[in-house]
Structure formats: C-alpha cells, structure tokens
Tab-separated table of C-alpha atoms and ligand atoms in Angstrom:
chain	number	residue	atom	x	y	z
A	1	MET	CA	195.659	195.932	178.110
A	2	THR	CA	193.009	195.698	180.821
A	3	ARG	CA	192.293	192.257	182.147
A	4	ALA	CA	188.904	190.596	181.732
A	5	PRO	CA	186.609	191.253	184.701
A	6	LEU	CA	186.288	188.709	187.493
A	7	PHE	CA	182.876	187.861	188.938
A	8	GLY	CA	181.829	185.942	192.034
A	9	CYS	CA	178.558	184.033	191.615
A	10	ILE	CA	176.366	182.645	194.378
A	11	GLU	CA	173.261	180.575	193.781
A	12	ALA	CA	171.785	180.403	197.267
A	13	GLY	CA	169.372	177.497	197.513
A	14	GLY	CA	167.459	175.976	200.373
A	15	THR	CA	169.490	172.771	200.308
A	16	LYS	CA	172.727	173.814	198.609
A	17	PHE	CA	174.788	176.843	197.652
A	18	MET	CA	176.456	176.768	194.238
A	19	LEU	CA	179.471	179.040	194.113
A	20	GLY	CA	181.302	180.064	190.978
A	21	VAL	CA	184.083	182.276	189.716
A	22	ALA	CA	183.673	183.495	186.151
A	23	ARG	CA	184.922	186.011	183.624
A	24	ASP	CA	181.871	185.559	181.386
A	25	CYS	CA	179.272	182.900	180.634
A	26	ASP	CA	181.767	180.866	178.593
A	27	THR	CA	184.638	181.256	181.024
A	28	ILE	CA	183.696	179.683	184.329
A	29	LEU	CA	187.009	179.328	186.186
A	30	ASP	CA	185.830	177.306	189.161
A	31	THR	CA	182.658	176.087	190.835
A	32	VAL	CA	181.895	174.354	194.097
A	33	ARG	CA	178.745	173.114	195.785
A	34	ILE	CA	178.317	173.417	199.550
A	35	PRO	CA	175.354	172.286	201.645
A	36	THR	CA	173.019	174.888	203.129
A	37	SER	CA	173.511	174.370	206.856
A	38	THR	CA	173.431	177.180	209.404
A	39	PRO	CA	173.951	180.678	208.013
A	40	ASP	CA	177.242	181.099	209.930
A	41	VAL	CA	178.791	177.924	208.576
A	42	THR	CA	177.470	178.323	205.031
A	43	LEU	CA	178.576	181.935	204.657
A	44	ARG	CA	181.959	181.200	206.257
A	45	ASP	CA	182.608	178.363	203.797
A	46	ALA	CA	181.418	180.468	200.861
A	47	LEU	CA	183.663	183.395	201.762
A	48	ALA	CA	186.633	181.030	202.213
A	49	PHE	CA	186.114	179.720	198.678
A	50	PHE	CA	186.087	183.230	197.236
A	51	VAL	CA	189.136	184.348	199.253
A	52	ASN	CA	191.026	181.404	197.773
A	53	ALA	CA	189.790	182.301	194.303
A	54	SER	CA	190.849	185.907	194.747
A	55	ASN	CA	194.343	184.786	195.755
A	56	GLN	CA	194.508	182.832	192.522
A	57	TRP	CA	192.839	185.168	190.005
A	58	GLY	CA	192.944	188.624	191.554
A	59	SER	CA	190.319	190.959	192.970
A	60	PHE	CA	186.641	190.644	192.121
A	61	ASP	CA	184.877	193.301	190.069
A	62	ALA	CA	181.394	192.369	191.279
A	63	PHE	CA	179.327	189.628	192.874
A	64	GLY	CA	175.900	188.317	191.996
A	65	ILE	CA	173.647	186.507	194.431
A	66	ALA	CA	170.546	184.666	193.211
A	67	SER	CA	168.753	183.529	196.321
A	68	PHE	CA	165.889	181.415	197.520
A	69	GLY	CA	163.186	183.615	198.960
A	70	PRO	CA	161.493	185.486	200.154
A	71	VAL	CA	164.111	188.229	200.067
A	72	ASP	CA	164.099	192.008	200.449
A	73	LEU	CA	164.837	193.570	197.050
A	74	ASP	CA	163.910	197.148	197.976
A	75	ARG	CA	167.071	199.222	197.581
A	76	LEU	CA	165.659	201.848	199.939
A	77	SER	CA	164.926	199.338	202.683
A	78	SER	CA	167.258	198.855	205.653
A	79	SER	CA	166.945	195.103	205.144
A	80	TRP	CA	167.837	195.096	201.423
A	81	GLY	CA	169.907	192.041	200.638
A	82	ARG	CA	168.406	189.946	203.407
A	83	ILE	CA	166.258	186.846	203.430
A	84	THR	CA	162.949	187.772	205.044
A	85	ASP	CA	160.362	185.476	206.652
A	86	THR	CA	161.509	182.073	205.417
A	87	PRO	CA	160.272	178.835	206.979
A	88	LYS	CA	163.867	177.584	206.681
A	89	ALA	CA	165.133	177.371	210.268
A	90	GLY	CA	167.739	179.960	211.234
A	91	TRP	CA	167.675	181.887	207.962
A	92	THR	CA	165.038	184.549	208.658
A	93	GLY	CA	166.650	187.983	208.469
A	94	VAL	CA	170.034	186.675	207.331
A	95	ASP	CA	172.088	189.247	205.442
A	96	LEU	CA	173.546	187.726	202.255
A	97	VAL	CA	174.835	190.864	200.573
A	98	GLY	CA	176.584	192.607	203.478
A	99	PRO	CA	179.220	189.967	204.292
A	100	VAL	CA	180.148	189.567	200.610
A	101	GLY	CA	180.299	193.282	199.856
A	102	ASN	CA	182.336	193.945	203.003
A	103	ALA	CA	184.788	191.123	202.374
A	104	PHE	CA	185.545	192.024	198.761
A	105	ASP	CA	184.711	195.734	198.575
A	106	CYS	CA	182.846	195.556	195.264
A	107	PRO	CA	179.253	195.930	194.035
A	108	VAL	CA	176.848	193.067	194.713
A	109	GLY	CA	173.843	192.282	192.538
A	110	PHE	CA	171.045	190.572	194.419
A	111	ASP	CA	167.765	189.035	193.329
A	112	THR	CA	165.603	185.944	193.612
A	113	ASP	CA	166.851	182.690	192.102
A	114	VAL	CA	164.019	182.722	189.559
A	115	ASN	CA	164.617	186.339	188.564
A	116	GLY	CA	168.273	185.413	188.078
A	117	ALA	CA	167.238	182.425	186.000
A	118	ILE	CA	164.998	184.415	183.651
A	119	LEU	CA	167.732	187.019	183.252
A	120	ALA	CA	170.246	184.308	182.312
A	121	GLU	CA	167.786	182.575	179.987
A	122	SER	CA	167.086	185.917	178.301
A	123	LEU	CA	170.802	186.571	177.748
A	124	TRP	CA	172.066	183.118	176.822
A	125	GLY	CA	169.222	180.613	176.743
A	126	ALA	CA	165.578	179.906	175.974
A	127	ALA	CA	164.271	183.483	176.280
A	128	VAL	CA	166.696	185.325	173.997
A	129	GLY	CA	164.798	188.011	172.092
A	130	ALA	CA	161.666	187.857	174.267
A	131	ASP	CA	160.815	191.351	175.532
A	132	ILE	CA	158.545	189.898	178.211
A	133	ALA	CA	159.535	186.534	179.622
A	134	VAL	CA	158.827	184.447	182.690
A	135	TYR	CA	160.768	181.649	184.378
A	136	VAL	CA	158.918	179.285	186.680
A	137	THR	CA	160.462	176.483	188.689
A	138	VAL	CA	158.162	173.642	189.696
A	139	GLY	CA	159.950	171.558	192.292
A	140	THR	CA	160.139	171.580	196.086
A	141	GLY	CA	158.181	174.803	195.778
A	142	ILE	CA	156.854	176.838	192.870
A	143	GLY	CA	158.373	180.224	192.142
A	144	GLY	CA	158.386	182.548	189.183
A	145	GLY	CA	160.524	185.437	188.005
A	146	ALA	CA	159.596	187.940	185.322
A	147	LEU	CA	161.600	190.109	182.964
A	148	VAL	CA	159.799	193.027	181.336
A	149	GLU	CA	161.798	194.915	178.718
A	150	GLU	CA	165.117	194.122	180.413
A	151	ARG	CA	163.866	194.937	183.899
A	152	LEU	CA	163.360	192.259	186.516
A	153	VAL	CA	159.993	192.673	188.204
A	154	HIS	CA	160.187	193.519	191.929
A	155	GLY	CA	157.464	195.938	193.050
A	156	ALA	CA	156.132	195.757	196.592
A	157	ARG	CA	158.081	192.554	197.211
A	158	HIS	CA	158.640	190.268	194.256
A	159	PRO	CA	156.256	188.064	192.314
A	160	GLU	CA	155.050	184.947	194.144
A	161	MET	CA	153.505	183.101	191.236
A	162	GLY	CA	153.404	179.813	193.145
A	163	HIS	CA	150.812	181.250	195.506
A	164	MET	CA	148.064	182.035	193.009
A	165	LEU	CA	144.745	180.344	193.730
A	166	PRO	CA	143.686	177.994	190.930
A	167	ARG	CA	140.289	176.535	190.129
A	168	ARG	CA	140.126	172.946	191.415
A	169	HIS	CA	140.204	169.988	189.051
A	170	ALA	CA	137.026	167.871	189.226
A	171	LEU	CA	139.058	164.770	190.160
A	172	ASP	CA	140.990	166.614	192.877
A	173	LEU	CA	138.403	168.183	195.156
A	174	GLU	CA	139.309	166.437	198.440
A	175	PHE	CA	143.027	167.114	198.921
A	176	PRO	CA	143.387	170.187	201.173
A	177	GLY	CA	146.785	171.251	199.799
A	178	ILE	CA	149.988	171.730	201.752
A	179	CYS	CA	150.716	175.467	201.678
A	180	PRO	CA	150.881	176.649	205.305
A	181	TYR	CA	149.349	179.979	204.245
A	182	HIS	CA	146.735	179.031	201.645
A	183	GLY	CA	146.345	175.273	201.649
A	184	CYS	CA	145.325	174.787	198.043
A	185	CYS	CA	147.282	177.490	196.217
A	186	LEU	CA	149.243	176.413	193.137
A	187	GLU	CA	152.276	175.407	195.218
A	188	GLY	CA	150.043	173.718	197.776
A	189	LEU	CA	148.546	171.566	195.008
A	190	SER	CA	151.278	171.109	192.416
A	191	SER	CA	154.740	171.248	194.006
A	192	GLY	CA	156.752	168.047	194.357
A	193	PRO	CA	155.833	167.648	198.059
A	194	ALA	CA	152.115	168.236	197.262
A	195	ILE	CA	152.252	165.472	194.653
A	196	MET	CA	153.967	163.139	197.122
A	197	ALA	CA	151.433	164.001	199.829
A	198	ARG	CA	148.407	162.762	197.882
A	199	TRP	CA	149.761	160.101	195.545
A	200	ARG	CA	152.794	158.847	197.560
A	201	HIS	CA	154.925	158.939	194.420
A	202	SER	CA	156.592	161.601	192.360
A	203	LEU	CA	154.816	162.469	189.128
A	204	SER	CA	157.491	160.753	187.031
A	205	GLU	CA	156.943	157.533	189.014
A	206	LEU	CA	153.204	157.477	188.315
A	207	PRO	CA	152.070	155.716	185.103
A	208	GLN	CA	151.272	158.009	182.180
A	209	ASP	CA	147.551	157.142	182.352
A	210	HIS	CA	147.339	158.165	186.038
A	211	PRO	CA	145.031	161.196	186.421
A	212	ALA	CA	147.723	163.041	188.389
A	213	HIS	CA	149.406	164.082	185.131
A	214	GLU	CA	146.309	165.838	183.796
A	215	ILE	CA	145.491	167.335	187.190
A	216	ILE	CA	148.944	168.904	187.629
A	217	ALA	CA	148.982	170.101	184.002
A	218	TYR	CA	145.565	171.688	184.576
A	219	TYR	CA	146.863	173.715	187.537
A	220	LEU	CA	150.106	174.777	185.862
A	221	ALA	CA	148.191	175.795	182.751
A	222	GLN	CA	146.031	178.117	184.852
A	223	MET	CA	149.195	179.899	185.965
A	224	ILE	CA	150.226	180.405	182.358
A	225	VAL	CA	146.769	181.689	181.383
A	226	ALA	CA	147.063	184.149	184.289
A	227	GLN	CA	150.462	185.229	182.988
A	228	GLN	CA	148.978	185.709	179.525
A	229	ALA	CA	146.254	187.826	181.091
A	230	PHE	CA	148.540	189.951	183.306
A	231	LEU	CA	151.887	190.132	181.511
A	232	SER	CA	151.459	188.931	177.929
A	233	PRO	CA	154.780	187.063	177.902
A	234	ARG	CA	156.396	185.913	174.697
A	235	ARG	CA	158.081	183.066	176.512
A	236	VAL	CA	157.367	181.048	179.648
A	237	VAL	CA	160.319	178.872	180.659
A	238	LEU	CA	159.312	175.944	182.872
A	239	GLY	CA	162.075	174.356	184.958
A	240	GLY	CA	162.425	172.378	188.167
A	241	GLY	CA	162.245	168.716	189.129
A	242	VAL	CA	158.516	168.189	188.553
A	243	MET	CA	158.828	169.566	185.012
A	244	ALA	CA	161.315	166.789	184.220
A	245	THR	CA	158.321	164.403	184.179
A	246	PRO	CA	158.064	162.949	180.652
A	247	GLY	CA	155.137	164.414	178.739
A	248	LEU	CA	154.242	167.060	181.302
A	249	ILE	CA	155.221	170.111	179.274
A	250	GLU	CA	153.141	168.846	176.332
A	251	ARG	CA	150.151	168.378	178.640
A	252	VAL	CA	150.639	171.893	180.018
A	253	ARG	CA	150.691	173.324	176.486
A	254	THR	CA	147.467	171.506	175.588
A	255	GLN	CA	145.695	172.576	178.794
A	256	THR	CA	146.860	176.174	178.372
A	257	SER	CA	145.377	176.183	174.895
A	258	ILE	CA	142.063	174.741	176.132
A	259	LEU	CA	141.754	177.015	179.175
A	260	GLY	CA	142.669	180.138	177.185
A	261	GLY	CA	139.673	179.450	174.983
A	262	GLY	CA	141.355	181.026	171.965
A	263	TYR	CA	141.134	184.474	173.541
A	264	PHE	CA	144.839	185.337	173.350
A	265	GLY	CA	145.080	185.143	169.589
A	266	SER	CA	146.863	182.576	167.489
A	267	VAL	CA	149.404	181.414	170.049
A	268	ASP	CA	152.284	179.113	169.139
A	269	PHE	CA	152.217	177.090	172.346
A	270	ASP	CA	155.466	175.255	171.489
A	271	GLY	CA	157.160	178.635	171.256
A	272	LEU	CA	155.429	180.155	174.291
A	273	ILE	CA	155.971	177.324	176.785
A	274	VAL	CA	159.522	175.997	176.675
A	275	GLU	CA	162.092	174.080	178.675
A	276	PRO	CA	165.112	175.921	180.097
A	277	ALA	CA	168.054	175.982	177.700
A	278	LEU	CA	170.593	176.444	180.478
A	279	GLY	CA	169.455	173.412	182.478
A	280	ASP	CA	170.894	173.211	185.962
A	281	ARG	CA	173.350	176.003	185.126
A	282	ALA	CA	170.546	178.598	185.079
A	283	GLY	CA	170.980	179.388	188.765
A	284	LEU	CA	174.696	180.035	188.692
A	285	LEU	CA	174.509	181.863	185.358
A	286	GLY	CA	171.705	183.932	186.843
A	287	ALA	CA	174.080	184.995	189.592
A	288	LEU	CA	176.680	185.827	186.940
A	289	ALA	CA	174.187	187.958	185.030
A	290	LEU	CA	173.303	189.810	188.233
A	291	ALA	CA	177.014	190.407	188.901
A	292	GLN	CA	177.541	191.765	185.399
A	293	ARG	CA	174.614	194.147	185.871
A	294	ALA	CA	175.907	195.256	189.273
A	295	ARG	CA	179.276	196.166	187.746
A	296	ARG	CA	177.761	198.506	185.170
B	301	LIG	ZN1	150.435	179.413	199.139
C-alpha cells in the first residue's frame, strides 16, 4: 500500500510565516508560526521546521507557498518564485521557492496569498461550485485573487485589486489617501491603516452611526461592481481584519446593489458577497492546495 502524500505548506505574510505539514485538508500534522524578520533568519527557521518534520514523517511530495506580494509568477521568468519590489525592508528580490525546492528536492507550488485563499475556498470553503470566484482581503492592505474555471489569474503580473481608483464619497473629499503610488486608490482609502490615518480608530471601534462605515462600504462596493463588470464572479469572498467590523459586509452588499443600478440582473447579494468559510486557516490551506496542484 502506498502511503498518503506529505505536503509542506508555507503562508508567507508580511508579519508572520505560518508553516504546516499536512497529508490533506483534514489531516494537518503540525503547524507553527514564526515572525517575519530578515529573510535569512525567517527562511532558516522555516527550513529547520520542515527538516524536523521530514525526520518524523518522511520525505515531502510537494510544497506550496502562498506569499505576500508582489511576487513573480511568470514560469518563464528568471525571477519566478521571488518577491519583487516590496516596500518591506530587505525582502525585495528574495527567492522563496529556490531554497525550499533545493532542500527537499520536490515540486513547489507558488502563488499570492490571496490566490491561494481563493483556491482553498473554492475547494473546501465559501466558493465551492463557483466557476468564477474572487477572494479579497481588506486589512493592512487590500489584495484580491481570482479563480476562473479552475485557473488562478496571473497574466502580466497578478491582479492588484486594491489599487483600483474609486469615485470619492461626498463626505470624504479631503483625505489624500495613503498609497505611496496613488494616494487615494482603494487601498489608500479603505485599508486598516487608511482608516486609522483619518479617524484615529479602527472601523470596529467607531460607533455604528459614524459615517466611516458607509464611506468604507461605498469604496469596497465599487470594487465589487468593477469585478461584476470585468469578471462576472459568482462569489466574492471578503476576508481580512477590516471585514471583521460588525455590519460591514451587510453595508457592502447594500451599496453594491445601489451602485450596480440593477444592471447585472437579479443578483442574490447574500450569495454573491460572503465571508470566508475557512477563516484564518485560508492562508495555510491555500498553501496546501498549491502543493497538491504542484504534485500533479
Ligand atoms: Zn495604490
């Protein structure tokens, strides 16, 4: 009898790396969380964890890495598997795939954290059965991943949904936004740090009748209308710390309905715009899904 496959899973985040060893989504053998410090230290600690795991459970069949971005996803590029021009100090150009593939001599699946998350949600979570689905995290930054008929969308780079340019809300015309590239792009207006910058509190700390709730919902709804226009998704999964604000997802549904003007047909907004089903496991399970794909 052949043994069940063994997968190494890496959710590479800007503040922490989640590492996991799994046979499948129901059989997670071990996980550990390490801080994102310098690349040398972080990758050394990650590899040490997996060497230990391999001593215990045998050789790995594949790895999956779901990473913060931007990253190079072009298989034909000499910098495939690397982080590209990140503002995170020391991490520009860092090779994530090479050290793992070399150490364990097995295939490595590599994608953005949000592409990993939509893949995992489509296999085991809130986007099962959706042929076109999007995952957006609204937190420290805003990023989106898209799955179109089982393919993760890459293209020239990968989608950067957080950097679309929304129409300004009438009560929010002064704030210049915090994106270093665009100022008032979606991320520059609606990420957690953008909310802190103009109201000095997180959205969940502000009272429910504070205009910030409607303003942020208005911007996020514009992103979903754009997705309806460009991709026609059956499901948009909204995760991240800002989305944990009570009532926000309902406000986003209402605004999306208003801004769409009825154009996109009879949309079930409760079914279109949903919370993640995998919660904070989406990142690590995304890495697992990428590993399973890499093995095939
Ligand atoms: Zn921007």
